[in-house]
Short mmCIF file of C-alpha atoms (C1' of nucleotides) in Angstrom, two decimals:
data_model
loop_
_atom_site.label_atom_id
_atom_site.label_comp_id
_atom_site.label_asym_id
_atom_site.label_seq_id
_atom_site.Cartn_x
_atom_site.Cartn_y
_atom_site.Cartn_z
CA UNK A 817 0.00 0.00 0.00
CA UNK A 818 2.44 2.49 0.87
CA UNK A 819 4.80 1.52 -2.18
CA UNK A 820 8.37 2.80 -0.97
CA UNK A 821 10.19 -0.13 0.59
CA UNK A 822 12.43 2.12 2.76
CA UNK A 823 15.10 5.20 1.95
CA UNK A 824 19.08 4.71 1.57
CA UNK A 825 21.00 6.30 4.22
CA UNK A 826 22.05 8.95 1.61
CA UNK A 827 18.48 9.71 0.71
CA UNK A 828 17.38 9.98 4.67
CA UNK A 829 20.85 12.19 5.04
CA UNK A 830 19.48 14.54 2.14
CA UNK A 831 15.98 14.63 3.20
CA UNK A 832 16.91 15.28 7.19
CA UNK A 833 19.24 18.03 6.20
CA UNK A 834 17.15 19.78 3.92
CA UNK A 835 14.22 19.32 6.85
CA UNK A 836 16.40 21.60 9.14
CA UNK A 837 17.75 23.70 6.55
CA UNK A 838 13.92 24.63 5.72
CA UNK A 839 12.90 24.80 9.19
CA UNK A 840 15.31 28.16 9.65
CA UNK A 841 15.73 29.29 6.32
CA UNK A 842 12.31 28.64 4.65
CA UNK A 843 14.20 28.18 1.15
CA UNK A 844 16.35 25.70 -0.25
CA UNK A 845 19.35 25.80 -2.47
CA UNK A 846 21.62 23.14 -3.72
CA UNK A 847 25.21 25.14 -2.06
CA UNK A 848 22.99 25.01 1.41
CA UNK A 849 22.36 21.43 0.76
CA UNK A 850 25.68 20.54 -0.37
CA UNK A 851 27.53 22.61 2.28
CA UNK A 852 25.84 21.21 4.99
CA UNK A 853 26.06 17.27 3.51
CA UNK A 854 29.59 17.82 2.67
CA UNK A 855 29.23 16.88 -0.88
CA UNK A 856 29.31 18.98 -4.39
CA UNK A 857 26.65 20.65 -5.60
CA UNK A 858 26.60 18.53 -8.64
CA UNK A 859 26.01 15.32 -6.58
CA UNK A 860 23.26 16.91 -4.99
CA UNK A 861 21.45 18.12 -8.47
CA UNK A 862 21.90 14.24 -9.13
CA UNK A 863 20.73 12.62 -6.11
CA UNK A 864 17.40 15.55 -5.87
CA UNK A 865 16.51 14.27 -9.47
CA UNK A 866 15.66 10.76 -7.55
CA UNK A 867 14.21 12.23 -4.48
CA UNK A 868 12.02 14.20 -7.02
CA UNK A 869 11.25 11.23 -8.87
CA UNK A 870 10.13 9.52 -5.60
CA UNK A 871 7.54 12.49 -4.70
CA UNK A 872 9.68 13.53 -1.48
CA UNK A 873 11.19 16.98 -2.88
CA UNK A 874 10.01 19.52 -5.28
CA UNK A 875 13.14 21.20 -7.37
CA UNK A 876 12.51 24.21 -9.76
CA UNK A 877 15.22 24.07 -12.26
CA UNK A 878 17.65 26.75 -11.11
CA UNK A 879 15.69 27.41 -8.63
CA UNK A 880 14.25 26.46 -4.92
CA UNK A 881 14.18 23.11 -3.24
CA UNK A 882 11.56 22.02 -0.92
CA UNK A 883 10.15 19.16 0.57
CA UNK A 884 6.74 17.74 -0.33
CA UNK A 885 4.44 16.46 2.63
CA UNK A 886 5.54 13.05 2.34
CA UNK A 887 9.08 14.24 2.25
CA UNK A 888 8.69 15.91 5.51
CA UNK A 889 7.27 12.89 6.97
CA UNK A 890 10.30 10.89 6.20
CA UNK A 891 12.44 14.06 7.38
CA UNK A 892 11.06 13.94 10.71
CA UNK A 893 11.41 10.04 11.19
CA UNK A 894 14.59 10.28 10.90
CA UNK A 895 15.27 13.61 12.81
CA UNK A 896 13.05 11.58 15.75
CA UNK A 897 15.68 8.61 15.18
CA UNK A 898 18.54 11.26 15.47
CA UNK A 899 17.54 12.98 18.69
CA UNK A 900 16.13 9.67 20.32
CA UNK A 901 19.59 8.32 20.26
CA UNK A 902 21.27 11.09 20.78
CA UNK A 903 19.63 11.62 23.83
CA UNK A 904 20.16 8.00 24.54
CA UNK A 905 23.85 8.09 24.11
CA UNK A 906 24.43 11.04 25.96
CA UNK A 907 21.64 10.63 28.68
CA UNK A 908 21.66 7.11 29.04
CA UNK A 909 25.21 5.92 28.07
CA UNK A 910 27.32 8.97 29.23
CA UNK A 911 28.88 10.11 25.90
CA UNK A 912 29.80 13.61 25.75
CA UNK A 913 27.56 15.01 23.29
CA UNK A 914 30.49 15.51 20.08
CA UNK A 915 30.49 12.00 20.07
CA UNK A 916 27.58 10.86 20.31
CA UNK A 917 25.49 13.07 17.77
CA UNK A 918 28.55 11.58 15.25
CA UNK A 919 27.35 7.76 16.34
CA UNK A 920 23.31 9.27 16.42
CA UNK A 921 23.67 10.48 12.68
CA UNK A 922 25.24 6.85 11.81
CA UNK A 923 23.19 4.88 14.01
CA UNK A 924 19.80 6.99 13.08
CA UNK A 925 19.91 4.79 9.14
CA UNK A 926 20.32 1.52 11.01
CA UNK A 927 17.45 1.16 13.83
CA UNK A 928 13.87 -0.35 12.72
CA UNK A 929 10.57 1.16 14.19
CA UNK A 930 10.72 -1.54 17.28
CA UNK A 931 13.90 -0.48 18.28
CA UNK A 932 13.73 3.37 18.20
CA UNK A 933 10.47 2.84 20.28
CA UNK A 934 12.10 1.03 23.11
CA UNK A 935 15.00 3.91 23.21
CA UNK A 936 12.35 6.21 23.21
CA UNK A 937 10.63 4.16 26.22
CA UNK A 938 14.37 3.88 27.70
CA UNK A 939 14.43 7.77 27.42
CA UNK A 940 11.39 8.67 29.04
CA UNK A 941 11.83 6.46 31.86
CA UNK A 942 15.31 7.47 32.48
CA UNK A 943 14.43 11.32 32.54
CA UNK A 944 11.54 10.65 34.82
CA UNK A 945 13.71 8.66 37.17
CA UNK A 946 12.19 5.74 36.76
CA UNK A 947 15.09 4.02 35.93
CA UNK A 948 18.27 5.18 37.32
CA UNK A 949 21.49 4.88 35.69
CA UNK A 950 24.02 7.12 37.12
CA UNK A 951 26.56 4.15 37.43
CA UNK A 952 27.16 4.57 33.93
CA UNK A 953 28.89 7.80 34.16
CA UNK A 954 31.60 6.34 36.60
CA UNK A 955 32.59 3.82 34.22
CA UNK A 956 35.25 6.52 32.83
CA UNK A 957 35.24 8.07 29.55
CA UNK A 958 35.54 5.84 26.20
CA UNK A 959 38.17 3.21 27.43
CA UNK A 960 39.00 1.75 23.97
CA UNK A 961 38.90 -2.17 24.49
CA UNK A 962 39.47 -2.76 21.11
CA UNK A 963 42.37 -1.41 19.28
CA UNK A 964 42.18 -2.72 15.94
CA UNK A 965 38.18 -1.65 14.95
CA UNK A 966 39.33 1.66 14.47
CA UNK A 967 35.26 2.29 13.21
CA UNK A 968 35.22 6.08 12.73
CA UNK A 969 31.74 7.41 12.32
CA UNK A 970 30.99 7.08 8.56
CA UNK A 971 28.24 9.62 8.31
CA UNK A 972 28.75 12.08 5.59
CA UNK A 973 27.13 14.94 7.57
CA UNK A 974 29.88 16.82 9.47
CA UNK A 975 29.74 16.79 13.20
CA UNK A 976 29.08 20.52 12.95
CA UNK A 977 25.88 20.75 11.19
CA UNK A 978 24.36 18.21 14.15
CA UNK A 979 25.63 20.45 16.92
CA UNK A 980 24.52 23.71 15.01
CA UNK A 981 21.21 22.62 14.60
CA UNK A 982 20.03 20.38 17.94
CA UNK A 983 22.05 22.75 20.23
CA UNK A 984 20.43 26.33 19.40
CA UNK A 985 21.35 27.98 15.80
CA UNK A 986 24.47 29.06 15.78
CA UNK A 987 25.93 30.64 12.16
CA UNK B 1453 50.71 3.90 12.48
CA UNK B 1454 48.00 1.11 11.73
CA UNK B 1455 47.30 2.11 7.95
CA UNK B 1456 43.85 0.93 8.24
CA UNK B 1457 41.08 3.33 7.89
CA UNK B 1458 37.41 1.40 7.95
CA UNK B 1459 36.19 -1.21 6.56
CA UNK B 1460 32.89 -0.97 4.61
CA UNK B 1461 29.71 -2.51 5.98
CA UNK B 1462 30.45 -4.96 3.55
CA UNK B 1463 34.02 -5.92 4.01
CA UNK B 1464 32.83 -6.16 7.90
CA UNK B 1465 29.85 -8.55 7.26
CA UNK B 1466 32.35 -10.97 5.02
CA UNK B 1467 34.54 -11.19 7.86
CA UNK B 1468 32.12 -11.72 10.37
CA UNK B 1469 30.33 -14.48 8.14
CA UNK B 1470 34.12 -16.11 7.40
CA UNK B 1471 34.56 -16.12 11.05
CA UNK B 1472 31.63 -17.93 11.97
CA UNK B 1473 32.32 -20.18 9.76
CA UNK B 1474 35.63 -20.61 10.11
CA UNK B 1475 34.58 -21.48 13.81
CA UNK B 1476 32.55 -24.11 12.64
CA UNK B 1477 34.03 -25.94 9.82
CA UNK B 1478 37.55 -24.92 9.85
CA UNK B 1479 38.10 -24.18 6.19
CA UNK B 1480 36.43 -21.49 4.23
CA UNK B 1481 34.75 -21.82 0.93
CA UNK B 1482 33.59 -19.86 -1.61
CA UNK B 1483 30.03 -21.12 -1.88
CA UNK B 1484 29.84 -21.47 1.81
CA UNK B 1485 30.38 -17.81 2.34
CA UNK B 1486 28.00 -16.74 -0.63
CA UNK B 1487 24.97 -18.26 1.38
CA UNK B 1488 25.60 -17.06 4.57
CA UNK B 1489 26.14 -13.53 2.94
CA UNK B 1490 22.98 -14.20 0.59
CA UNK B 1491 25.31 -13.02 -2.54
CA UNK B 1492 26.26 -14.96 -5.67
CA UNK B 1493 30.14 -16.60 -5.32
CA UNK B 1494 31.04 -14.25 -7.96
CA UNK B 1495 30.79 -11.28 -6.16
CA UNK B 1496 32.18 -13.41 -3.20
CA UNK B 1497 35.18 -13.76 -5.34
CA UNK B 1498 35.47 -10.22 -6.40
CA UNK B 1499 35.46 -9.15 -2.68
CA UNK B 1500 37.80 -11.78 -1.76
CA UNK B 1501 40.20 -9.83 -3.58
CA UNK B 1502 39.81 -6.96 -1.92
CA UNK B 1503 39.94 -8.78 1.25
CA UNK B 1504 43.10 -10.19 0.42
CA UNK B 1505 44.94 -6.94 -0.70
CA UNK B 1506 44.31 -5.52 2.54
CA UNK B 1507 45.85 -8.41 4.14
CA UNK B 1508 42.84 -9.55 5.95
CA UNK B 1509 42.30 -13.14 4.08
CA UNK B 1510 44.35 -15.46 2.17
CA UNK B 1511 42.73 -16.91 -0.77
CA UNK B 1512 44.01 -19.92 -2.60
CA UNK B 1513 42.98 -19.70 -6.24
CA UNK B 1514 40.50 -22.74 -6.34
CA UNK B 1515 41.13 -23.34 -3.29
CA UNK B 1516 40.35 -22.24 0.25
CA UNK B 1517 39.57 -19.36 2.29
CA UNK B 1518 41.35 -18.38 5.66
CA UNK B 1519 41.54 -14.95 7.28
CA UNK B 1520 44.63 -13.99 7.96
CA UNK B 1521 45.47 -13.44 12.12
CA UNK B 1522 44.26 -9.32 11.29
CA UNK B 1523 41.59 -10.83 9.88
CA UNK B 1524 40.51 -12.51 12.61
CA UNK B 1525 41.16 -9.30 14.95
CA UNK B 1526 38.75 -7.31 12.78
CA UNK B 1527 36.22 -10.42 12.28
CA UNK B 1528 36.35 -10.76 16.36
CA UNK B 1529 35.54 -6.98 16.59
CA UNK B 1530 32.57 -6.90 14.42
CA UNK B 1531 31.64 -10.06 16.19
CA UNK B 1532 32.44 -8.33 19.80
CA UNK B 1533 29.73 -5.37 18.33
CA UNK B 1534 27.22 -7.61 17.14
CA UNK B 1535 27.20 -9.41 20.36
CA UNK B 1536 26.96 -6.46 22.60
CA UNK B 1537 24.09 -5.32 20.36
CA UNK B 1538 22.49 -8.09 20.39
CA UNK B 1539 22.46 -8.31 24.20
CA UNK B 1540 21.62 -5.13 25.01
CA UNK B 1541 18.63 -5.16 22.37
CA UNK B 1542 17.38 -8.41 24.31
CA UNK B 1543 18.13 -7.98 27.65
CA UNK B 1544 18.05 -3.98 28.13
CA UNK B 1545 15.52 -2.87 25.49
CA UNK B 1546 13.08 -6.16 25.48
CA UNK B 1547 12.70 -6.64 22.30
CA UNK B 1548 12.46 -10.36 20.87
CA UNK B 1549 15.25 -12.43 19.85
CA UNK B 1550 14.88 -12.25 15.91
CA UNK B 1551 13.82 -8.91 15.58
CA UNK B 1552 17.23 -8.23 18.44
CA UNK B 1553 19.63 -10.07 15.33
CA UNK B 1554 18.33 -8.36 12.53
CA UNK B 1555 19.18 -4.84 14.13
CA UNK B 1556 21.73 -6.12 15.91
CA UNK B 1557 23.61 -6.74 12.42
CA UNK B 1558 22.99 -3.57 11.06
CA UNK B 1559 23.69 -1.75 13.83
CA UNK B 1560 27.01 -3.35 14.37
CA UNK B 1561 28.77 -1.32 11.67
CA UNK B 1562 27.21 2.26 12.98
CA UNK B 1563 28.77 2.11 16.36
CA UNK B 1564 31.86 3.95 17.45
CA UNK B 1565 34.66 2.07 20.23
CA UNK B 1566 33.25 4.84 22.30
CA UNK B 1567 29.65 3.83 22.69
CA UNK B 1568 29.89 0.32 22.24
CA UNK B 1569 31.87 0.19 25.06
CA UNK B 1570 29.50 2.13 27.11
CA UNK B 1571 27.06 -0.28 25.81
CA UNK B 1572 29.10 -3.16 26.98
CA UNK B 1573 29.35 -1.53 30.75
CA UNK B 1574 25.45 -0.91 30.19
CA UNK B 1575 24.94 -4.59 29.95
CA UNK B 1576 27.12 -5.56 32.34
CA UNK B 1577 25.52 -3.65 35.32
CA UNK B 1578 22.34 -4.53 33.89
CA UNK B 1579 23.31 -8.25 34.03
CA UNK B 1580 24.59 -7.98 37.80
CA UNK B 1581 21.96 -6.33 38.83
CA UNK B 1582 23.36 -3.04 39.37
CA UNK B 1583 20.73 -1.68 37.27
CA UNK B 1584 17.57 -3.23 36.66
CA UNK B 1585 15.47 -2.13 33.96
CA UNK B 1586 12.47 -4.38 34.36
CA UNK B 1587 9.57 -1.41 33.35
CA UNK B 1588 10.84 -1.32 29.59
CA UNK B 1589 9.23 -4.71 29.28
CA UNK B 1590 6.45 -3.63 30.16
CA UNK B 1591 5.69 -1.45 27.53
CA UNK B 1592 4.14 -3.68 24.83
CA UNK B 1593 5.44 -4.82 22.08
CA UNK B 1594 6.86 -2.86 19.26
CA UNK B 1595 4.38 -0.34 19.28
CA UNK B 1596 4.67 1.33 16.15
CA UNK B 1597 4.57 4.77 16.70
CA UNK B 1598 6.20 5.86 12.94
CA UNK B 1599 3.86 4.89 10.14
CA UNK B 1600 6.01 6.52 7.97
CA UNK B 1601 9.45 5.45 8.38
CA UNK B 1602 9.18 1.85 7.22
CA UNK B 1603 12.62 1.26 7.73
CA UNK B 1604 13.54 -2.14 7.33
CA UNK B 1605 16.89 -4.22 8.16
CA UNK B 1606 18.99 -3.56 5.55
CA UNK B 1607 21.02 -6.54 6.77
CA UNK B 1608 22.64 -8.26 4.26
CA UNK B 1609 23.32 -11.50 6.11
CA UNK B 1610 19.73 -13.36 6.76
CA UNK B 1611 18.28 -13.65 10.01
CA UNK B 1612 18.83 -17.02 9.63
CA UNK B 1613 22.60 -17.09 9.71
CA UNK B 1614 22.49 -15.02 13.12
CA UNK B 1615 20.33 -17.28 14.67
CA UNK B 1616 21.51 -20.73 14.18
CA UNK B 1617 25.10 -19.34 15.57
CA UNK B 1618 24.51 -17.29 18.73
CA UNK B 1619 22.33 -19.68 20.41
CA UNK B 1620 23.99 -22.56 20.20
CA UNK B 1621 25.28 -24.56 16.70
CA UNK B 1622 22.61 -25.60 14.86
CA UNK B 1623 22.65 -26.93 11.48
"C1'" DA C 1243 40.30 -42.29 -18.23
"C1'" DC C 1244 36.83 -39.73 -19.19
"C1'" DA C 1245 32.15 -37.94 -18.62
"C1'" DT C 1246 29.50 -35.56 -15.36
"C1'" DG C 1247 28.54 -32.61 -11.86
"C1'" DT C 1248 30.14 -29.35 -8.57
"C1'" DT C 1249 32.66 -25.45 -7.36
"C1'" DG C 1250 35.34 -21.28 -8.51
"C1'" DT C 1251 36.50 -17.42 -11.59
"C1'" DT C 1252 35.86 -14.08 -15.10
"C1'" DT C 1253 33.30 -11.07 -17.91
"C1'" DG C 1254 29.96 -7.73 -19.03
"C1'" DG C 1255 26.39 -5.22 -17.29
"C1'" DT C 1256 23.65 -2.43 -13.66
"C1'" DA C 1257 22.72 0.88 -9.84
"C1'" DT C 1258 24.43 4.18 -6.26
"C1'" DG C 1259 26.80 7.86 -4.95
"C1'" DT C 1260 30.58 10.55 -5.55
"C1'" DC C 1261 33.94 14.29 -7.88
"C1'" DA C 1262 35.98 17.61 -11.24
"C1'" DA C 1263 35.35 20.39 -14.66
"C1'" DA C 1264 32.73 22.29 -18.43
"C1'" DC C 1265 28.84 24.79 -19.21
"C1'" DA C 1266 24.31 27.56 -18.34
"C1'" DA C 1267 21.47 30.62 -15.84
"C1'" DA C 1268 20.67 34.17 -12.55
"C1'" DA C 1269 22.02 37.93 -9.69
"C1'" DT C 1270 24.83 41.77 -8.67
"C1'" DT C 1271 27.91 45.60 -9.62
"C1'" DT C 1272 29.08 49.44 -11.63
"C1'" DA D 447 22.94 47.07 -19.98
"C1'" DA D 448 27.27 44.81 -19.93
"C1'" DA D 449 30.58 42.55 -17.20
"C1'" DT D 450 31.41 39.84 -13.36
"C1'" DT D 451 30.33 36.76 -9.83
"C1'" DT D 452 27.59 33.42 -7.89
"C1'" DT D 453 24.79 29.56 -8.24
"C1'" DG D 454 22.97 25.50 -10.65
"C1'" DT D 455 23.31 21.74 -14.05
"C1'" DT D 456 25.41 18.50 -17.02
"C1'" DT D 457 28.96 15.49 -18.42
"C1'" DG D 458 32.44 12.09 -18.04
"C1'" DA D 459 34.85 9.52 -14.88
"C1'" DC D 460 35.47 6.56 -10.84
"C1'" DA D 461 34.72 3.10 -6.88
"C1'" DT D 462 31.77 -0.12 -4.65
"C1'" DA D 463 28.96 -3.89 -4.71
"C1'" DC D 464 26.03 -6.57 -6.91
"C1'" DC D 465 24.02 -10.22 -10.72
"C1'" DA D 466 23.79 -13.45 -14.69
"C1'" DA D 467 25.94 -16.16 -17.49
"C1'" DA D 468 30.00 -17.90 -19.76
"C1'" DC D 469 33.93 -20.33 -18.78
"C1'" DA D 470 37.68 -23.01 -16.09
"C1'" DA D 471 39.19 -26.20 -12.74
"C1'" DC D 472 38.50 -29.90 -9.83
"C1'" DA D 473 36.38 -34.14 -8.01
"C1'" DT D 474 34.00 -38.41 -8.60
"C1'" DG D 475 31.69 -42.47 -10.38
"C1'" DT D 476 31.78 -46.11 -12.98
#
DNA sequence: ACATGTTGTTTGGTATGTCAAACAAAATTT
DNA sequence: AAATTTTGTTTGACATACCAAACAACATGT
């Protein structure tokens, strides 16, 4: 019924980006969009032709870019996804926030509908205090077991266009 | 001073699915490792190359399979992820075993040393008791809250091949 | 030993997502 | 309004990862 059998991480990075881009600047443009995805504006003219195609973005030719209604559904699933586990990460697990809005932005393409709803349950009960996890916070900061999965976060979206956006506008 | 700078998702989910199998049967094959990665042994063999020219498998030409001892390191890694994942998905979050795999595998390659260690202490204290976290099951299952955002596994490996190793060999 | 079947490799093709650089349109300056 | 700058688009190229199907090697049965 609905017909789209789920987004690529590069389509959900467009769509999110351009969903916070809009939310301050009411227009689009392909340098914003590129600029803040850290790619070239060509790639971007490429990859909006297919987000056009699938009804989530309108794109005038030299002109504005916006998201249709459907688009902005799918932009705000994933910006839930983002801050869920951010909040997680740093609320929950103790990461200082750099960190873990780099992990969030990775992690936010790779959690299904179950599992974003029991971090979101995990959330709430941890900011009401019914669950308590302060132990966490002892357990020092980022010990690194493992010295040979060197896994640096892969998302194209640099770290400063999370903490811009989810930590008051900043230019 | 280690040269290596990421492996794909890909490259990560051959290891892992060489290492299990390796485990198992103690020599690799090509067909073996094209149904547990639900790809056709030609791209098995194309990837193999790959593998091999970053020193992480030795590949016989019709012959066997082996990762090499950095192989294993980075196989055990993605393993080390998967199961802390896995774990915390089951035992922290409540959600059911198959549905705990599927994300588990996807999530393994979106997590930095930094919060999968946190993760790791997470389940720890949650396994001695330290912190107890019984409410989250209590919150039904899967509700799904995002019509939306159908976002499925994008796993490559099948359910199937997570299962019949982590609880015990099956056939 | 040789015919058959299995397994492994190569080849040619596809789809994504990217860049650099050529080119086109729009906006701004003067 | 013409020149210049900025912005947007197209083109050609590349890397990854995949498939199908042709082909090569190996293994076995009789």
């Amino acid at each position: 019924m609905h017909g789209e059998e789920g987004l690529s991480t590069t389509h959900e990075m467009y769509l999110k980006v351009l969903y916070r881009q809009q939310m301050e600047n009411e227009v689009g443009r392909v340098r914003d969009l590129a600029k803040g995805l850290g790619v070239t504006p060509g790639t971007v003219c490429a990859v909006l032709k297919k987000l056009e195609h699938a009804g989530l973005v309108l794109h005038d030719h030299y002109g504005t870019v916006k998201l249709t209604p459907a688009g902005i559904r799918m932009a705000e699933c994933v910006v839930r996804r983002f801050d869920i586990i951010r909040g997680l990460l740093i609320e929950v697990f103790g990461l200082d926030t750099g960190a873990a809005e780099v992990d969030a932005c990775t992690m936010e393409h790779a959690v299904s509908p179950a599992t974003i709803n029991r971090m979101e349950s995990m959330l709430q009960l941890v900011r009401t205090g019914e669950i308590v996890v302060q132990p966490l916070h002892q357990v020092g900061p980022s010990v690194s077991t493992c010295s040979d999965c060197e896994v640096t976060g892969t998302c194209q979206a640099v770290a400063g266009v999370e903490r811009s956006r989810s930590q008051g506008k900043r230019s």
